[in-house]
mmCIF file of C-alpha atoms in Angstrom:
data_model
loop_
_atom_site.group_PDB
_atom_site.id
_atom_site.type_symbol
_atom_site.label_atom_id
_atom_site.label_comp_id
_atom_site.label_asym_id
_atom_site.label_seq_id
_atom_site.Cartn_x
_atom_site.Cartn_y
_atom_site.Cartn_z
ATOM 1 C CA MET G 1 -26.453 53.369 17.247
ATOM 2 C CA ARG G 2 -22.609 51.421 19.403
ATOM 3 C CA LYS G 3 -20.218 49.898 17.652
ATOM 4 C CA VAL G 4 -18.065 46.849 18.097
ATOM 5 C CA ARG G 5 -15.285 45.146 16.794
ATOM 6 C CA VAL G 6 -15.279 41.741 15.580
ATOM 7 C CA ALA G 7 -12.552 39.390 14.281
ATOM 8 C CA PRO G 8 -14.531 36.566 12.503
ATOM 9 C CA LYS G 9 -12.312 33.056 12.771
ATOM 10 C CA GLY G 10 -14.001 31.735 9.303
ATOM 11 C CA MET G 11 -15.535 28.315 10.433
ATOM 12 C CA GLY G 12 -18.964 29.324 11.042
ATOM 13 C CA LEU G 13 -22.062 31.081 9.580
ATOM 14 C CA ASN G 14 -23.374 33.106 11.948
ATOM 15 C CA ASP G 15 -21.457 36.434 12.075
ATOM 16 C CA PHE G 16 -22.142 36.954 8.628
ATOM 17 C CA VAL G 17 -25.234 36.137 8.928
ATOM 18 C CA ALA G 18 -26.234 38.113 11.537
ATOM 19 C CA GLN G 19 -24.430 41.068 9.495
ATOM 20 C CA GLU G 20 -26.432 40.018 6.534
ATOM 21 C CA GLU G 21 -29.336 39.958 8.476
ATOM 22 C CA GLY G 22 -29.499 42.491 10.862
ATOM 23 C CA PHE G 23 -29.614 40.339 13.964
ATOM 24 C CA PHE G 24 -26.580 42.964 15.160
ATOM 25 C CA ALA G 25 -28.579 46.297 14.502
ATOM 26 C CA ALA G 26 -31.851 44.729 16.174
ATOM 27 C CA GLU G 27 -29.628 44.811 19.266
ATOM 28 C CA GLY G 28 -28.776 48.080 18.178
ATOM 29 C CA ILE G 29 -25.041 47.828 17.377
ATOM 30 C CA GLU G 30 -23.204 48.304 13.897
ATOM 31 C CA VAL G 31 -20.817 45.609 13.753
ATOM 32 C CA GLU G 32 -17.562 46.227 11.924
ATOM 33 C CA PHE G 33 -15.365 43.105 11.001
ATOM 34 C CA ASP G 34 -11.622 43.791 11.314
ATOM 35 C CA TRP G 35 -10.367 41.821 7.620
ATOM 36 C CA LYS G 36 -6.977 42.605 8.513
ATOM 37 C CA THR G 37 -6.941 40.245 11.847
ATOM 38 C CA PHE G 38 -8.950 37.517 10.233
ATOM 39 C CA ARG G 39 -7.025 37.190 6.884
ATOM 40 C CA GLY G 40 -4.339 37.335 9.251
ATOM 41 C CA THR G 41 -5.180 34.533 11.033
ATOM 42 C CA GLN G 42 -5.833 32.405 7.447
ATOM 43 C CA SER G 43 -2.195 33.207 6.438
ATOM 44 C CA SER G 44 0.950 31.887 6.591
ATOM 45 C CA TRP G 45 3.161 32.162 10.896
ATOM 46 C CA LYS G 46 5.912 30.911 9.803
ATOM 47 C CA GLY G 47 8.867 32.122 12.003
ATOM 48 C CA LYS G 48 6.300 33.681 14.545
ATOM 49 C CA ASP G 49 6.250 32.661 17.888
ATOM 50 C CA TYR G 50 2.884 32.390 21.419
ATOM 51 C CA LEU G 51 2.265 35.725 21.259
ATOM 52 C CA SER G 52 3.716 37.362 17.478
ATOM 53 C CA ARG G 53 0.749 35.568 15.817
ATOM 54 C CA PRO G 54 -2.069 37.775 14.147
ATOM 55 C CA GLN G 55 -5.264 37.140 16.956
ATOM 56 C CA ASP G 56 -2.512 38.400 19.408
ATOM 57 C CA LYS G 57 -1.493 41.528 18.271
ATOM 58 C CA PRO G 58 -4.652 43.560 19.096
ATOM 59 C CA TYR G 59 -3.187 42.446 22.700
ATOM 60 C CA THR G 60 1.068 42.286 22.377
ATOM 61 C CA GLU G 61 0.094 45.341 19.399
ATOM 62 C CA ALA G 62 -2.273 47.888 18.840
ATOM 63 C CA LYS G 63 -3.875 47.286 22.135
ATOM 64 C CA ASP G 64 -6.962 46.763 21.505
ATOM 65 C CA ALA G 65 -9.440 47.302 23.892
ATOM 66 C CA SER G 66 -12.378 45.758 22.526
ATOM 67 C CA LEU G 67 -12.262 43.318 19.959
ATOM 68 C CA ILE G 68 -13.936 40.609 20.099
ATOM 69 C CA GLN G 69 -12.414 37.423 19.121
ATOM 70 C CA CYS G 70 -13.142 33.853 19.483
ATOM 71 C CA ALA G 71 -10.929 30.454 19.328
ATOM 72 C CA CYS G 72 -10.595 27.135 20.692
ATOM 73 C CA VAL G 73 -11.279 27.066 24.577
ATOM 74 C CA TRP G 74 -7.542 25.494 24.699
ATOM 75 C CA GLY G 75 -6.353 28.359 22.997
ATOM 76 C CA SER G 76 -9.179 31.030 24.302
ATOM 77 C CA ILE G 77 -8.308 29.807 27.679
ATOM 78 C CA SER G 78 -5.151 29.414 27.370
ATOM 79 C CA ASN G 79 -4.058 32.932 25.957
ATOM 80 C CA ALA G 80 -6.256 34.121 29.132
ATOM 81 C CA SER G 81 -3.657 32.035 31.324
ATOM 82 C CA ALA G 82 -0.858 33.856 29.735
ATOM 83 C CA GLY G 83 -2.785 37.895 29.961
ATOM 84 C CA MET G 84 -3.862 38.182 26.918
ATOM 85 C CA GLY G 85 -8.127 38.545 26.982
ATOM 86 C CA ARG G 86 -10.917 36.902 29.194
ATOM 87 C CA PHE G 87 -13.028 33.792 27.628
ATOM 88 C CA VAL G 88 -16.547 33.921 28.024
ATOM 89 C CA PRO G 89 -17.787 30.635 29.814
ATOM 90 C CA ASP G 90 -21.684 31.408 29.446
ATOM 91 C CA CYS G 91 -21.504 30.921 25.533
ATOM 92 C CA TYR G 92 -19.613 28.112 23.262
ATOM 93 C CA GLY G 93 -18.934 27.059 19.726
ATOM 94 C CA VAL G 94 -19.314 23.372 17.648
ATOM 95 C CA SER G 95 -16.909 23.068 15.412
ATOM 96 C CA PRO G 96 -15.495 20.056 12.874
ATOM 97 C CA TRP G 97 -12.054 19.490 12.703
ATOM 98 C CA ALA G 98 -10.236 16.903 10.902
ATOM 99 C CA ILE G 99 -6.855 15.840 9.358
ATOM 100 C CA PHE G 100 -6.511 15.797 5.278
ATOM 101 C CA VAL G 101 -3.398 14.120 3.626
ATOM 102 C CA ARG G 102 -3.539 14.269 -0.727
ATOM 103 C CA ALA G 103 -5.635 11.270 -2.338
ATOM 104 C CA ASP G 104 -1.942 9.364 -3.598
ATOM 105 C CA SER G 105 -0.827 9.550 0.028
ATOM 106 C CA LYS G 106 -0.117 6.613 1.819
ATOM 107 C CA ILE G 107 -1.853 7.190 5.351
ATOM 108 C CA ARG G 108 -5.241 6.277 5.491
ATOM 109 C CA ARG G 109 -5.616 5.922 9.322
ATOM 110 C CA PRO G 110 -4.679 7.382 12.646
ATOM 111 C CA GLY G 111 -2.172 5.367 13.416
ATOM 112 C CA ASP G 112 -0.589 6.257 9.660
ATOM 113 C CA LEU G 113 0.860 9.251 11.063
ATOM 114 C CA LYS G 114 3.389 8.065 12.997
ATOM 115 C CA ASP G 115 6.128 10.917 13.301
ATOM 116 C CA VAL G 116 4.790 12.088 10.455
ATOM 117 C CA PRO G 117 4.830 16.601 10.718
ATOM 118 C CA VAL G 118 1.552 17.754 10.706
ATOM 119 C CA SER G 119 0.067 21.170 9.606
ATOM 120 C CA VAL G 120 -1.160 22.916 12.669
ATOM 121 C CA GLY G 121 -1.086 27.187 13.283
ATOM 122 C CA LEU G 122 0.817 27.083 16.665
ATOM 123 C CA ARG G 123 -1.135 26.829 19.693
ATOM 124 C CA ALA G 124 -4.644 27.351 17.728
ATOM 125 C CA GLY G 125 -7.535 24.892 17.432
ATOM 126 C CA SER G 126 -5.664 22.441 14.743
ATOM 127 C CA HIS G 127 -2.730 22.475 16.727
ATOM 128 C CA PHE G 128 -4.902 21.402 19.889
ATOM 129 C CA ASN G 129 -6.568 18.891 18.779
ATOM 130 C CA VAL G 130 -3.608 16.455 16.842
ATOM 131 C CA PRO G 131 -2.637 15.490 20.152
ATOM 132 C CA PHE G 132 -6.113 15.382 21.596
ATOM 133 C CA ARG G 133 -7.678 12.690 19.440
ATOM 134 C CA LEU G 134 -4.379 11.187 18.579
ATOM 135 C CA GLU G 135 -3.407 10.637 21.022
ATOM 136 C CA LYS G 136 -5.879 7.351 21.096
ATOM 137 C CA TYR G 137 -3.608 6.567 18.343
ATOM 138 C CA LEU G 138 0.010 6.893 19.083
ATOM 139 C CA PRO G 139 2.295 7.536 21.856
ATOM 140 C CA LEU G 140 2.700 11.087 22.374
ATOM 141 C CA GLU G 141 6.150 11.036 21.678
ATOM 142 C CA HIS G 142 5.341 10.874 17.700
ATOM 143 C CA ILE G 143 3.017 12.637 16.865
ATOM 144 C CA ARG G 144 4.464 15.612 15.404
ATOM 145 C CA ILE G 145 2.785 19.192 14.652
ATOM 146 C CA VAL G 146 4.433 21.640 12.296
ATOM 147 C CA ASN G 147 3.622 25.580 12.396
ATOM 148 C CA THR G 148 2.318 26.703 8.998
ATOM 149 C CA GLY G 149 -0.166 28.653 10.193
ATOM 150 C CA GLY G 150 -4.115 30.519 9.184
ATOM 151 C CA PHE G 151 -6.158 27.951 7.701
ATOM 152 C CA GLY G 152 -5.245 28.552 3.827
ATOM 153 C CA ALA G 153 -1.350 28.432 4.671
ATOM 154 C CA ARG G 154 -2.231 24.608 5.724
ATOM 155 C CA LEU G 155 -4.790 23.599 2.863
ATOM 156 C CA LYS G 156 -2.172 25.404 0.454
ATOM 157 C CA ALA G 157 0.552 23.821 1.836
ATOM 158 C CA LEU G 158 -0.484 20.597 1.995
ATOM 159 C CA LEU G 159 -1.648 20.971 -1.847
ATOM 160 C CA GLU G 160 1.454 22.336 -2.694
ATOM 161 C CA GLY G 161 3.042 18.856 -1.128
ATOM 162 C CA GLU G 162 5.708 21.133 1.296
ATOM 163 C CA VAL G 163 3.672 18.794 4.304
ATOM 164 C CA GLU G 164 2.208 15.172 4.412
ATOM 165 C CA ALA G 165 -0.852 16.095 6.743
ATOM 166 C CA ALA G 166 -2.968 19.449 7.534
ATOM 167 C CA SER G 167 -4.965 19.899 10.345
ATOM 168 C CA LEU G 168 -7.995 21.562 9.016
ATOM 169 C CA LEU G 169 -11.370 23.403 10.104
ATOM 170 C CA PRO G 170 -14.169 24.325 8.359
ATOM 171 C CA PRO G 171 -14.424 25.518 5.466
ATOM 172 C CA GLN G 172 -11.572 23.896 4.490
ATOM 173 C CA ILE G 173 -12.714 20.441 5.134
ATOM 174 C CA ASP G 174 -15.060 20.838 3.238
ATOM 175 C CA MET G 175 -12.670 22.518 0.153
ATOM 176 C CA ALA G 176 -10.675 19.744 0.330
ATOM 177 C CA ARG G 177 -13.076 17.245 -0.035
ATOM 178 C CA GLN G 178 -14.142 18.871 -3.223
ATOM 179 C CA LEU G 179 -10.639 18.729 -3.941
ATOM 180 C CA GLY G 180 -10.769 15.312 -4.051
ATOM 181 C CA LEU G 181 -8.701 14.608 -1.243
ATOM 182 C CA ARG G 182 -8.483 12.173 1.909
ATOM 183 C CA LYS G 183 -9.837 12.162 4.824
ATOM 184 C CA ILE G 184 -7.705 10.501 8.174
ATOM 185 C CA ILE G 185 -9.515 11.730 11.002
ATOM 186 C CA GLU G 186 -12.393 14.081 11.978
ATOM 187 C CA ASP G 187 -14.428 14.815 14.640
ATOM 188 C CA GLU G 188 -15.873 17.985 16.967
ATOM 189 C CA PHE G 189 -14.827 20.644 19.070
ATOM 190 C CA HIS G 190 -15.794 23.494 21.986
ATOM 191 C CA THR G 191 -14.989 26.494 20.698
ATOM 192 C CA LEU G 192 -15.293 30.131 23.525
ATOM 193 C CA TRP G 193 -15.097 33.989 22.766
ATOM 194 C CA TRP G 194 -12.304 36.131 23.882
ATOM 195 C CA VAL G 195 -12.347 39.718 24.764
ATOM 196 C CA PRO G 196 -10.390 42.036 26.399
ATOM 197 C CA GLU G 197 -10.733 42.382 30.000
ATOM 198 C CA THR G 198 -12.346 45.886 28.866
ATOM 199 C CA ALA G 199 -14.662 45.793 26.377
ATOM 200 C CA PRO G 200 -18.254 47.028 27.272
ATOM 201 C CA VAL G 201 -20.565 43.872 28.919
ATOM 202 C CA ASP G 202 -23.808 45.521 26.919
ATOM 203 C CA ASP G 203 -21.644 45.624 24.179
ATOM 204 C CA VAL G 204 -20.608 41.949 24.153
ATOM 205 C CA ARG G 205 -23.928 40.871 25.080
ATOM 206 C CA ALA G 206 -25.677 42.464 22.207
ATOM 207 C CA TYR G 207 -23.312 39.926 20.096
ATOM 208 C CA LEU G 208 -24.027 37.367 21.587
ATOM 209 C CA ARG G 209 -27.285 37.899 21.093
ATOM 210 C CA GLY G 210 -27.043 38.335 17.414
ATOM 211 C CA LEU G 211 -24.901 35.303 17.109
ATOM 212 C CA GLU G 212 -27.963 32.746 18.798
ATOM 213 C CA ARG G 213 -30.813 34.928 16.237
ATOM 214 C CA ALA G 214 -28.192 33.591 13.685
ATOM 215 C CA GLU G 215 -28.560 30.394 15.045
ATOM 216 C CA ARG G 216 -32.032 29.998 15.010
ATOM 217 C CA ALA G 217 -31.840 31.389 10.820
ATOM 218 C CA LEU G 218 -29.668 28.926 10.045
ATOM 219 C CA GLU G 219 -31.283 25.722 12.234
ATOM 220 C CA SER G 220 -35.029 26.970 10.454
ATOM 221 C CA ASN G 221 -33.748 27.150 6.778
ATOM 222 C CA LEU G 222 -29.097 25.948 6.318
ATOM 223 C CA LYS G 223 -29.557 26.224 2.233
ATOM 224 C CA LYS G 224 -30.178 29.968 2.245
ATOM 225 C CA TYR G 225 -27.302 31.080 3.801
ATOM 226 C CA LEU G 226 -24.653 28.290 2.776
ATOM 227 C CA HIS G 227 -23.953 31.362 -0.199
ATOM 228 C CA LEU G 228 -22.363 33.059 2.700
ATOM 229 C CA TRP G 229 -19.279 30.997 2.927
ATOM 230 C CA LYS G 230 -17.543 32.862 -0.042
ATOM 231 C CA SER G 231 -16.793 35.714 2.931
ATOM 232 C CA ALA G 232 -14.517 32.683 4.601
ATOM 233 C CA ILE G 233 -12.266 31.621 1.467
ATOM 234 C CA PRO G 234 -8.997 32.733 2.496
ATOM 235 C CA PRO G 235 -8.384 35.367 -1.531
ATOM 236 C CA GLU G 236 -5.619 32.418 -3.496
ATOM 237 C CA PHE G 237 -8.392 30.497 -2.734
ATOM 238 C CA GLU G 238 -11.402 31.719 -4.191
ATOM 239 C CA ASN G 239 -10.119 30.867 -8.259
ATOM 240 C CA LEU G 240 -8.688 28.002 -7.686
ATOM 241 C CA HIS G 241 -11.844 25.253 -7.613
ATOM 242 C CA PRO G 242 -15.286 26.235 -8.845
ATOM 243 C CA TRP G 243 -16.830 25.992 -5.560
ATOM 244 C CA ASP G 244 -20.352 24.763 -4.589
ATOM 245 C CA PHE G 245 -21.237 26.114 -1.338
ATOM 246 C CA ASP G 246 -24.685 24.103 -1.519
ATOM 247 C CA ARG G 247 -22.395 21.050 -0.785
ATOM 248 C CA PHE G 248 -20.284 22.500 1.940
ATOM 249 C CA THR G 249 -22.065 21.233 5.666
ATOM 250 C CA ARG G 250 -22.816 24.348 8.268
ATOM 251 C CA GLY G 251 -18.925 24.781 10.231
ATOM 252 C CA GLU G 252 -19.575 25.697 13.811
ATOM 253 C CA ARG G 253 -22.756 26.027 15.437
ATOM 254 C CA PHE G 254 -23.481 28.385 18.998
ATOM 255 C CA VAL G 255 -24.958 27.621 21.436
ATOM 256 C CA TYR G 256 -25.584 30.109 24.155
ATOM 257 C CA GLN G 257 -25.490 27.583 27.434
ATOM 258 C CA PRO G 258 -23.059 27.954 29.818
ATOM 259 C CA ILE G 259 -18.926 25.992 29.046
ATOM 260 C CA PRO G 260 -19.020 23.088 31.734
ATOM 261 C CA ARG G 261 -16.942 23.810 34.108
ATOM 262 C CA ALA G 262 -15.307 20.308 33.754
ATOM 263 C CA GLU G 263 -14.075 21.142 30.402
ATOM 264 C CA PHE G 264 -11.576 24.225 31.613
ATOM 265 C CA ASP G 265 -10.043 22.667 34.269
ATOM 266 C CA ALA G 266 -9.025 19.776 31.837
ATOM 267 C CA VAL G 267 -8.177 22.285 29.716
ATOM 268 C CA PHE G 268 -4.799 22.763 32.332
ATOM 269 C CA THR G 269 -4.490 19.073 32.421
ATOM 270 C CA GLN G 270 -3.976 18.901 28.648
ATOM 271 C CA VAL G 271 -2.286 21.894 27.834
ATOM 272 C CA GLU G 272 0.841 20.392 30.905
ATOM 273 C CA ARG G 273 0.249 17.423 29.510
ATOM 274 C CA TRP G 274 1.299 17.808 25.538
ATOM 275 C CA GLY G 275 3.639 19.809 26.801
ATOM 276 C CA LEU G 276 2.088 23.120 25.488
ATOM 277 C CA ASP G 277 1.705 24.696 28.945
ATOM 278 C CA GLN G 278 5.128 27.450 28.898
ATOM 279 C CA TYR G 279 2.983 30.480 28.957
ATOM 280 C CA LEU G 280 -0.359 30.070 30.807
ATOM 281 C CA LYS G 281 0.020 32.108 34.151
ATOM 282 C CA GLU G 282 -2.505 32.556 35.788
ATOM 283 C CA ARG G 283 -4.993 29.406 36.470
ATOM 284 C CA THR G 284 -8.042 30.130 38.808
ATOM 285 C CA PHE G 285 -11.410 30.498 36.793
ATOM 286 C CA GLU G 286 -13.260 33.621 38.444
ATOM 287 C CA ASN G 287 -9.424 35.773 37.426
ATOM 288 C CA LEU G 288 -9.788 34.501 33.730
ATOM 289 C CA VAL G 289 -13.486 34.527 32.901
ATOM 290 C CA TYR G 290 -15.947 37.821 31.201
ATOM 291 C CA ARG G 291 -18.922 36.841 32.640
ATOM 292 C CA VAL G 292 -22.247 38.295 30.683
#
């Protein structure tokens, strides 16, 4: 059986369901999760610039030729443009996103976030979503972010009073609810799979088919799989609270349909407007995609 390495991002259950139910094996692959990269993306990124984040190192240091990852639509396209792999345009994910504050915060609506640094992970979904959503309520010059890092680090910073607001993704959104934190704004965004240019096409294709099988299983019986969220809880949070996984929500959904081309074009316009285009190089669609 062909071995395939995957760094889960922990925003959805599909990877864990496909592994538990044998969907990957049914597609002829043995998936090995890269827990080092995964836990790294959950941890603090303070002092780390773009190209030195945990998810960048397979490209900038290890020169990994096959690791499959997934990031927000802005991140995956920007990473490919900067020379780190290519993005898969043939499918996408749909993930929840939200900004939370502590229960005693004076912040109650998006406009109250004027000049308030929001905890994010640099140039990742938690970052790009902040200007994307808040520019409806605030001028860009009054939208502030602080690079805390992965979603475990952001939730920890909020709980400990290091920041006043944090941009959160699944399952931290459900964790924040169970911890009594207050939601200020929520929405959804797209994610894209992101692979090295040299990754074997048959392996990537088999992996995505496994995710699709998992999607059907989740749609059929979500409650059966909610306990698998335990795999996505950062170690430092495992014993912080008696997590009720039955009350967790679905998280990211997998859609095996092409991402609209207009969304690709919009990404470059948006990151330029937000001043996040410094590392972009290649911008031609066909030179950035990995076809399966």
